Short mmCIF file of C-alpha atoms and ligand atoms in Angstrom, two decimals:
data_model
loop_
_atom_site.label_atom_id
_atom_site.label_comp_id
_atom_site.label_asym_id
_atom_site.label_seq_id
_atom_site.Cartn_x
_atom_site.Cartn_y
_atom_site.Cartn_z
CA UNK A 52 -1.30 52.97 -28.25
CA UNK A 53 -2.26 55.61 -31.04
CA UNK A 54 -3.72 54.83 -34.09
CA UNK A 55 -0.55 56.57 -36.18
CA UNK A 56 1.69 54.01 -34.09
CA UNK A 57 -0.56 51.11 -34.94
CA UNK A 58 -0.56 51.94 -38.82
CA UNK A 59 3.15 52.65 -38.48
CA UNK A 60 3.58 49.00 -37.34
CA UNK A 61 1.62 47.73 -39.99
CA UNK A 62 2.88 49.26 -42.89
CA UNK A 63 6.16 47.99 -41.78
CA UNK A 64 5.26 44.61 -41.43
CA UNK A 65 5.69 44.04 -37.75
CA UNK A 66 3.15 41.61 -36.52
CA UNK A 67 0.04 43.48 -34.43
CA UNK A 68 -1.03 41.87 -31.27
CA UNK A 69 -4.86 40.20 -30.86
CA UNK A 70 -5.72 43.45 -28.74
CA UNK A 71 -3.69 45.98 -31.36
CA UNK A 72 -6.02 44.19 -33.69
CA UNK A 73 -9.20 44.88 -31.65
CA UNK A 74 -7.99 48.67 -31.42
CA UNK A 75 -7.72 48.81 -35.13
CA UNK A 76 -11.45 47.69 -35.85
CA UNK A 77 -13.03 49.30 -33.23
CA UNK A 78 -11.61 52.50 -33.36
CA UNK A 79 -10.23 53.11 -36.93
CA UNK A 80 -12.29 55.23 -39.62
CA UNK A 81 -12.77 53.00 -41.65
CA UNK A 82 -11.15 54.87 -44.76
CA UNK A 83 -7.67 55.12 -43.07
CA UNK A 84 -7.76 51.13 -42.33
CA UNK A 85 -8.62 51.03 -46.16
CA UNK A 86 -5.31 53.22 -46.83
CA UNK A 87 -3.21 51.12 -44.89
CA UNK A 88 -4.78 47.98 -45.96
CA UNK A 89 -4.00 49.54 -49.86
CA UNK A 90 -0.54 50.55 -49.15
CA UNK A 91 -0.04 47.00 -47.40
CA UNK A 92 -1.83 45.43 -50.91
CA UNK A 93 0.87 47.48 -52.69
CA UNK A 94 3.64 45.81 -50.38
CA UNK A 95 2.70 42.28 -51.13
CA UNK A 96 0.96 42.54 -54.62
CA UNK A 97 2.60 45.86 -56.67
CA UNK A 98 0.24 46.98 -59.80
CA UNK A 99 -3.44 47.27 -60.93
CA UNK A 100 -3.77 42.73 -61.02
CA UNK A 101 -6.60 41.60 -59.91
CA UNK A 102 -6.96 37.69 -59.75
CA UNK A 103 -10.02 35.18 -60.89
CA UNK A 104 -10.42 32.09 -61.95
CA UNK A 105 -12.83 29.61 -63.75
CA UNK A 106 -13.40 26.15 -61.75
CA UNK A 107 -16.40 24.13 -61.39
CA UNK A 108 -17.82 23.10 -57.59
CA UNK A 109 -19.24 19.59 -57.24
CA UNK A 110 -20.21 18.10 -53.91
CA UNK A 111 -19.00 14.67 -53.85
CA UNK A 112 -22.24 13.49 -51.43
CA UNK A 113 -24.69 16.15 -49.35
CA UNK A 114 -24.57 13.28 -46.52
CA UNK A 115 -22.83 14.59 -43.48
CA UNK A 116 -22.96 13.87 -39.77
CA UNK A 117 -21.62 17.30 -38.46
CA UNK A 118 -25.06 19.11 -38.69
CA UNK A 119 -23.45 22.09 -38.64
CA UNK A 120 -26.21 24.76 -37.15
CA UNK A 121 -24.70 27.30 -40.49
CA UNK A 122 -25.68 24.34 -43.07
CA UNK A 123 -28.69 23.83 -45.21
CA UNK A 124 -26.88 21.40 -47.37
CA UNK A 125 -25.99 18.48 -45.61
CA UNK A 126 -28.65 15.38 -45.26
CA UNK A 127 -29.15 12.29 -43.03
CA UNK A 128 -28.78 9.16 -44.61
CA UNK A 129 -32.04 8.53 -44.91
CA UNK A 130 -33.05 11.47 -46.46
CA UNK A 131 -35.38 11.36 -49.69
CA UNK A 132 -32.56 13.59 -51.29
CA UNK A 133 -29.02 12.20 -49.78
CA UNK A 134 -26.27 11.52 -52.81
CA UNK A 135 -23.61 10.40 -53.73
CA UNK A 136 -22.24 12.08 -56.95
CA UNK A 137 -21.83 9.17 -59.56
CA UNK A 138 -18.81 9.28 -62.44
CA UNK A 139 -21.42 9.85 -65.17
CA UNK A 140 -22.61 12.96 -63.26
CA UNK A 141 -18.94 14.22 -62.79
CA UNK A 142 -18.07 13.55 -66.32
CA UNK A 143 -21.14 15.82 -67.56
CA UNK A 144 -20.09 18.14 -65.27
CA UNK A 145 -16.57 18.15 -66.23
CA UNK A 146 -17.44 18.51 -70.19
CA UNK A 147 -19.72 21.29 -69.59
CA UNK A 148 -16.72 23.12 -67.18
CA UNK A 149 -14.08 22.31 -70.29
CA UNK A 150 -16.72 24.06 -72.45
CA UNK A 151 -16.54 26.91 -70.61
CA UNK A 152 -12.66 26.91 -70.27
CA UNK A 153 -12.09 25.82 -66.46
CA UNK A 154 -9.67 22.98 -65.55
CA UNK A 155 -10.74 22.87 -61.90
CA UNK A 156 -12.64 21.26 -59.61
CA UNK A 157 -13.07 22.52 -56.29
CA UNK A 158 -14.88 19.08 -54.68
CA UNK A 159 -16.32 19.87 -51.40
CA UNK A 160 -19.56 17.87 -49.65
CA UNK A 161 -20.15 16.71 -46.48
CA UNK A 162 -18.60 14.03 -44.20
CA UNK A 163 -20.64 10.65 -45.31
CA UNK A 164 -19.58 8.17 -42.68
CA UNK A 165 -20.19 5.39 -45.32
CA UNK A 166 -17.60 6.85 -47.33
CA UNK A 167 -13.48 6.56 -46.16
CA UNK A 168 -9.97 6.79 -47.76
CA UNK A 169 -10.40 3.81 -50.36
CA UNK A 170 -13.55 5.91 -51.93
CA UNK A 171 -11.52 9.00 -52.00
CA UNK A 172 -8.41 7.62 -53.52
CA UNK A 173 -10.60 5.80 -56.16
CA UNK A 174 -12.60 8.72 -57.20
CA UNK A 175 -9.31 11.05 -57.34
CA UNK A 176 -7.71 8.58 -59.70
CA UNK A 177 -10.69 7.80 -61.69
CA UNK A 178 -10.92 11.32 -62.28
CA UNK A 179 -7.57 12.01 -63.10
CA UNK A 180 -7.57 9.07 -65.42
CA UNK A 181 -10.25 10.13 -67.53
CA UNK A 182 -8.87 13.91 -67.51
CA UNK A 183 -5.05 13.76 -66.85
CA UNK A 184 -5.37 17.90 -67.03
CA UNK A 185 -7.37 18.22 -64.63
CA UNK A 186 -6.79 19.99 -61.00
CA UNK A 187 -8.66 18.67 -57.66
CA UNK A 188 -8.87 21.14 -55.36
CA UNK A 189 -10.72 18.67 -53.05
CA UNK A 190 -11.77 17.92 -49.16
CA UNK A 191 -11.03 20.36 -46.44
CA UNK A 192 -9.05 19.98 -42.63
CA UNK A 193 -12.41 18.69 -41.35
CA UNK A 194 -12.40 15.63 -43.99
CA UNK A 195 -9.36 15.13 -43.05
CA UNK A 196 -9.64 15.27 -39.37
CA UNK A 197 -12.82 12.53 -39.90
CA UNK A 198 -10.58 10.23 -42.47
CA UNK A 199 -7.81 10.26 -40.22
CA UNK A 200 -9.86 8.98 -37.37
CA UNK A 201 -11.82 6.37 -39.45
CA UNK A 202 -8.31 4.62 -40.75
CA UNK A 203 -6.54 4.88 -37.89
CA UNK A 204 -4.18 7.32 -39.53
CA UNK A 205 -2.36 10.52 -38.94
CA UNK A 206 -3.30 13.36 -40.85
CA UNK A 207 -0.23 13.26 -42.44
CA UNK A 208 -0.52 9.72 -43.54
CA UNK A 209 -4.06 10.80 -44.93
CA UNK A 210 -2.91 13.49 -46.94
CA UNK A 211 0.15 11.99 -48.75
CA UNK A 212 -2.15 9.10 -49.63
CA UNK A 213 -4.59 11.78 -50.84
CA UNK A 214 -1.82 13.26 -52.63
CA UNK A 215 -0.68 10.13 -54.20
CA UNK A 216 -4.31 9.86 -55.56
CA UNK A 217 -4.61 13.18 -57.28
CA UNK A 218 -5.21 15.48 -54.84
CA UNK A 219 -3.51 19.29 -55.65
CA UNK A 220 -4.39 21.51 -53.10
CA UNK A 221 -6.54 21.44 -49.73
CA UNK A 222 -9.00 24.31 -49.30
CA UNK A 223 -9.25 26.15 -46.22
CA UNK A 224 -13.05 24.69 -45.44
CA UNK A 225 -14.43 24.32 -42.30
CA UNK A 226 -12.56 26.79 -40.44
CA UNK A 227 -15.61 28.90 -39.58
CA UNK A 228 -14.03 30.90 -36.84
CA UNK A 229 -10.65 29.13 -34.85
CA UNK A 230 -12.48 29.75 -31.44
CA UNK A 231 -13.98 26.19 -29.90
CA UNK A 232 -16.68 28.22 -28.09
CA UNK A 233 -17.71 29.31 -31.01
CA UNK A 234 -17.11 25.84 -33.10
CA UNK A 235 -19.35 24.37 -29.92
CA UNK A 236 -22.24 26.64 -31.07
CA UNK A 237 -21.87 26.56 -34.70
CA UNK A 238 -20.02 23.45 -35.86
CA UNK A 239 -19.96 20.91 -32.59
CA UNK A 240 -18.90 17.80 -34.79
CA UNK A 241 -15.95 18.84 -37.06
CA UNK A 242 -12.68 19.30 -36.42
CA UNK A 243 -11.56 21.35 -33.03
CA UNK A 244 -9.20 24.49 -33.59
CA UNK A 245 -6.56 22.82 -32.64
CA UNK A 246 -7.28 20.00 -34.91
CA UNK A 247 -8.01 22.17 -37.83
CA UNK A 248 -4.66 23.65 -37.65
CA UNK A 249 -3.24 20.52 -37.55
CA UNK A 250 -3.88 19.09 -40.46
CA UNK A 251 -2.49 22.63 -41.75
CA UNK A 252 0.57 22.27 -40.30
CA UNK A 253 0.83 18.58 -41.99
CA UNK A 254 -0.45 19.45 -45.69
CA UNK A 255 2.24 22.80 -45.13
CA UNK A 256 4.65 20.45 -44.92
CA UNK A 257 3.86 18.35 -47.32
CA UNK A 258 4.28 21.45 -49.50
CA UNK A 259 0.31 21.24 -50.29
CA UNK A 260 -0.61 24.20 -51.45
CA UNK A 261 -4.04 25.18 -49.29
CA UNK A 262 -6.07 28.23 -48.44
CA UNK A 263 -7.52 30.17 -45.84
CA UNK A 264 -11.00 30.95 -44.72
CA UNK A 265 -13.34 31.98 -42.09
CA UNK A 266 -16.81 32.45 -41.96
CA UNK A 267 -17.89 35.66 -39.93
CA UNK A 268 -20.91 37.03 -38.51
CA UNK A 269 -22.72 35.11 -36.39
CA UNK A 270 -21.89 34.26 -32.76
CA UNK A 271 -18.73 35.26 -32.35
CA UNK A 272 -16.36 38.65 -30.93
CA UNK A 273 -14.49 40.94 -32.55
CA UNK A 274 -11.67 39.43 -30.43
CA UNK A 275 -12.42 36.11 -31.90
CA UNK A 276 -12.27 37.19 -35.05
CA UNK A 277 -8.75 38.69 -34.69
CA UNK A 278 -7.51 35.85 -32.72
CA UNK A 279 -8.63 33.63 -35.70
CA UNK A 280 -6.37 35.92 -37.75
CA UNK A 281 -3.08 35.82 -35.69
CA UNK A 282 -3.59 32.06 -35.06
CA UNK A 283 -3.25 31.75 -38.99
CA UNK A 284 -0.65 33.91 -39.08
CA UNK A 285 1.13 32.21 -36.41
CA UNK A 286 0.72 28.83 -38.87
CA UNK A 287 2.16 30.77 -41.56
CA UNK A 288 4.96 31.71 -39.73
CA UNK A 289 6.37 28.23 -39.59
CA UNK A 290 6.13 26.71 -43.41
CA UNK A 291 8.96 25.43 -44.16
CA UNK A 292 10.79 27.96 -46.07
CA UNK A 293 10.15 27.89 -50.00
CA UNK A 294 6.82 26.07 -49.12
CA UNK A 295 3.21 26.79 -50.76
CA UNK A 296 1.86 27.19 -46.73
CA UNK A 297 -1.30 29.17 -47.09
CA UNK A 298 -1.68 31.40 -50.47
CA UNK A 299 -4.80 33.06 -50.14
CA UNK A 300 -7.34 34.07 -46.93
CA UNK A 301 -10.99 34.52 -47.95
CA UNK A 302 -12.96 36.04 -45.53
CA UNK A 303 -17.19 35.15 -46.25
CA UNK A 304 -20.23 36.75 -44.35
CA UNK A 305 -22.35 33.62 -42.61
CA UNK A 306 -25.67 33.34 -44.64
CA UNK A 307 -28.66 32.90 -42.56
CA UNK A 308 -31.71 31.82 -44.85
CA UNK A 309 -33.52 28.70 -43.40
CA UNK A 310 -30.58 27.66 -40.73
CA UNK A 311 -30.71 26.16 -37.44
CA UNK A 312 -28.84 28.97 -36.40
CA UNK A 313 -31.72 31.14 -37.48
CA UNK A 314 -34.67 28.95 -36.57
CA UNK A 315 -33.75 27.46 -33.50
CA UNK A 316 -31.07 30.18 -31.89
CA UNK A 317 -32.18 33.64 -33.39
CA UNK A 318 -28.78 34.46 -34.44
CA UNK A 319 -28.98 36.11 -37.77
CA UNK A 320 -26.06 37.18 -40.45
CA UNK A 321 -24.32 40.90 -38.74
CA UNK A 322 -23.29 41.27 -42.38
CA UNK A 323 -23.80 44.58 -43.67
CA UNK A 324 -20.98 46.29 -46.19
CA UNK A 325 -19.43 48.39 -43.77
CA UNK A 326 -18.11 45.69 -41.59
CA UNK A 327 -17.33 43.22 -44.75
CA UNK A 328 -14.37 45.69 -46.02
CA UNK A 329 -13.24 46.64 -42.32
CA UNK A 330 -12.81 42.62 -42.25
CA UNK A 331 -10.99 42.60 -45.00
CA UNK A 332 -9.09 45.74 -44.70
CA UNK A 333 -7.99 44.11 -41.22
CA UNK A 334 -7.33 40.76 -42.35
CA UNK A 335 -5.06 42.43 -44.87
CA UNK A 336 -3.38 44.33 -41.87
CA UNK A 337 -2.79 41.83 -39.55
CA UNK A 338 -1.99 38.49 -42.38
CA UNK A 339 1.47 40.17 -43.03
CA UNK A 340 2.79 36.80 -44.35
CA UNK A 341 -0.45 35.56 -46.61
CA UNK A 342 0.16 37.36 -49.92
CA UNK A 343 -3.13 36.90 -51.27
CA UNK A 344 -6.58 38.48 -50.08
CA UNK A 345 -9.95 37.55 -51.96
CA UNK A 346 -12.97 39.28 -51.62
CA UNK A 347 -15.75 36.33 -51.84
CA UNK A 348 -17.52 38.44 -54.85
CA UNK A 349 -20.22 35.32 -54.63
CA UNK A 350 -21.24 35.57 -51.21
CA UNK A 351 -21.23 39.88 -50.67
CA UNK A 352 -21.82 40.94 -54.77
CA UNK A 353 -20.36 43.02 -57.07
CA UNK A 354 -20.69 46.46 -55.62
CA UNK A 355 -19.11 45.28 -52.45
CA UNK A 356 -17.05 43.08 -53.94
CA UNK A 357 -15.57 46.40 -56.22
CA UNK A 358 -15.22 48.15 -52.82
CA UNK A 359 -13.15 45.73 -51.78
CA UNK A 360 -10.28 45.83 -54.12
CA UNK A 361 -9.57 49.34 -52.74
CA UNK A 362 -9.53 47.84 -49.14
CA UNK A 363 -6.75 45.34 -49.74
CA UNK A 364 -8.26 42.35 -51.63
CA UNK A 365 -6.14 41.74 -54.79
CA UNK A 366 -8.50 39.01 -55.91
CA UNK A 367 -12.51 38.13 -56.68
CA UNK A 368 -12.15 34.51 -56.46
CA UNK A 369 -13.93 32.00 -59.17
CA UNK A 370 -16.86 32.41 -61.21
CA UNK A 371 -17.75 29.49 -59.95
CA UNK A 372 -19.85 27.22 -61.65
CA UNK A 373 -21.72 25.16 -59.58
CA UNK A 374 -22.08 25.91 -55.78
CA UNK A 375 -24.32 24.44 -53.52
CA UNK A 376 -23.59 25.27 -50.06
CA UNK A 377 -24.12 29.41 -49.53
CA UNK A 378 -26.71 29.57 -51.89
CA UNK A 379 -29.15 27.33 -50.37
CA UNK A 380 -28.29 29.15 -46.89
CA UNK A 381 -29.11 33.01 -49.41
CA UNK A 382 -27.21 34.05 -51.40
CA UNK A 383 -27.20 34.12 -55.57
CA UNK A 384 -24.76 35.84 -56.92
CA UNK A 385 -23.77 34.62 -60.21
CA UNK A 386 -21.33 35.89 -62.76
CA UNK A 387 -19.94 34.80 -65.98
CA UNK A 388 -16.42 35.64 -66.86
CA UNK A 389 -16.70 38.26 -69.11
CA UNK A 390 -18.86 39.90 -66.04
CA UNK A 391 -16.09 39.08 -63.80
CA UNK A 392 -13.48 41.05 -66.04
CA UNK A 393 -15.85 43.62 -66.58
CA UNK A 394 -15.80 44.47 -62.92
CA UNK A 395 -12.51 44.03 -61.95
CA UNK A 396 -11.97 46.81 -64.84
CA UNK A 397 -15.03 48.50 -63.52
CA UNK A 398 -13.04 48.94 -60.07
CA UNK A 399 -10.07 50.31 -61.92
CA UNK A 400 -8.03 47.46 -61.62
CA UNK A 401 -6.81 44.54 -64.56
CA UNK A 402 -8.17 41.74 -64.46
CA UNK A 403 -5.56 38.70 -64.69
CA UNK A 404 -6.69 35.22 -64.87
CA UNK A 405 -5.39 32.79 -62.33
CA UNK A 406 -4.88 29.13 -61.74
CA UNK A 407 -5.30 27.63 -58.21
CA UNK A 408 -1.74 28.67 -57.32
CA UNK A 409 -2.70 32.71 -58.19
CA UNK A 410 0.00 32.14 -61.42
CA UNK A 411 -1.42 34.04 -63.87
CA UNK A 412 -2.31 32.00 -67.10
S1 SF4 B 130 -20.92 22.71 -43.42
FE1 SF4 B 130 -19.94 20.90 -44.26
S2 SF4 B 130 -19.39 19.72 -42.42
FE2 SF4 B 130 -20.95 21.18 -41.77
S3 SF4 B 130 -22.89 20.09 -41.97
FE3 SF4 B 130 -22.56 21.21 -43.90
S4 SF4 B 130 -21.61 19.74 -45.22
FE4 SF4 B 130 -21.38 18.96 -43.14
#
């Protein structure tokens, strides 16, 4: 099929095949798949907005068992360094993230087989006791996957409990790339594919409002990566109507500082610009029913991040306060959020502060 025929598709909404995909990035300049991607931007997001938040990460405990070969962060047991995050550390953290105007946390950390449901549930009330206001954005499909299987649960089960508890939306972690040769290579102990999308499915039901993500780059195809694309698209597909399903997909470039991945398999980071914005130029052309695209300004930068709002990202993501994972595996981005605004405006676009659920507040 032509390329004109392909964009013609796109621009109309009609869902693109894995191997119309694969046409599209290997064989389209890469300035008409950032017109498309633009015109498709226009479709689902019309103006100059461009979203970002303020919200604080803290990793509950850096004591996981997946050994993921991408991680630096996570610890054995009996590491010198393993934690668990106490309530006087997350109530420092918390001030200082009031301070500086956020009402989020985004609570990630690894999967500490010491820890199950009852420690969950107790933090995400203690927390929400001490600060009614506040918004977890906590745990991922591969927590949930590992809870479910240490109570005997379903995932469902898991999440309304979670719910019940305090928790208001489930980000897209661990989804790496939705291939399980790949996942064998990069991420052999968490959730499968078919799991990961599982617990999707559930929390979309639920009427959870999650995310999307995948983390590109390192061992897998360009077919992979477009597979992992209409796979989530296919998820979207069936929300139940009205539902939050997934509102954002946020593509990020593996890191490659000081990983197994590195050391023991030679695979380092593809990343380079070019490819970043044909990823998210394509993930904005084939996602034609996920109405938000961010640009992961903290793992690719602000110039790339800029280019990126003219490829069809209509959002920059948090500034972030605290973030352990990507920047112990390279990168070190940082901004503050008059930087933020000053390059979204830099771009050409307006910048419009978000909460969790892209309302602007
Ligand atoms: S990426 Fe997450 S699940 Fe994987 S080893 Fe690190 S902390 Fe554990």
């Amino acid at each position: 099929m032509i390329l004109e025929q392909l964009y013609e598709k796109a621009v109309s909404l009609v869902p693109l095949s894995v191997s119309e995909g694969v046409a599209l990035y290997t064989k389209a300049p890469v300035e008409e798949l950032m017109f498309i991607a633009n015109e498709l931007r226009q479709i689902h997001n019309p103006g100059k907005t461009v979203g970002w938040m303020i919200d604080r990460n803290v990793n509950i405990t850096n004591v996981c068992f997946s050994q993921c070969t991408f991680c630096n962060f996570c610890r054995k047991k009996a590491s010198d360094d393993a934690y668990v995050t106490s309530i006087p550390e997350y109530i420092s953290k918390i001030d200082e993230m009031i301070s500086l105007d956020g009402d989020q946390l985004l609570l990630q950390g690894g999967m500490n087989p010491d820890l199950g449901l009852e420690f969950y549930t107790d933090l995400f009330r203690n927390l929400k006791k001490l600060y009614p206001t506040l918004k977890l954005h906590a745990l991922g499909p591969p927590e949930i996957v590992h809870l479910a299987r240490k109570e005997h649960a379903s995932f469902s089960e898991v999440l309304r409990i979670l719910v019940e508890a305090g928790l208001d939306s489930l980000p897209g972690a661990g989804a790496e790339i939705l291939s399980d040769r790949v996942r064998r290579i990069v991420s052999p102990a968490k959730a499968s594919t078919e799991e990961w999308l599982g617990v999707m499915k559930e929390a979309h039901k639920l009427n959870l409002p999650t995310s999307a993500t995948m983390m590109f780059g390192h061992v897998e195809t360009i077919e992979e990566r477009i597979e992992h694309l209409v796979r989530l698209r296919d998820l979207q597909s069936v929300k139940p109507e009205g539902h939050f399903g997934f509102i954002t997909f946020i593509p990020w470039a593996f890191q490659d500082e000081g990983t197994v991945l590195l050391n023991k398999r030679g695979t380092r980071s593809s990343y380079n610009a070019p490819d970043y914005i044909r990823m998210i130029a394509i993930s904005r052309i084939i996602l034609n029913n996920i109405k938000n695209i961010q640009a992961s300004i903290l793992t690719v930068g602000k110039d790339i991040g800029m280019l990126s709002l003219h490829a069809g990202a209509n959002d920059l993501g948090s500034i972030m306060i605290e973030e352990n994972v990507v920047s112990v595996a390279g990168s070190h981005n940082r901004f503050n959020a008059s930087e933020m605004q000053a390059i979204i405006k830099e771009a050409g676009f307006v910048p419009g502060r978000r909460n969790q659920k892209y309302e602007l507040i």
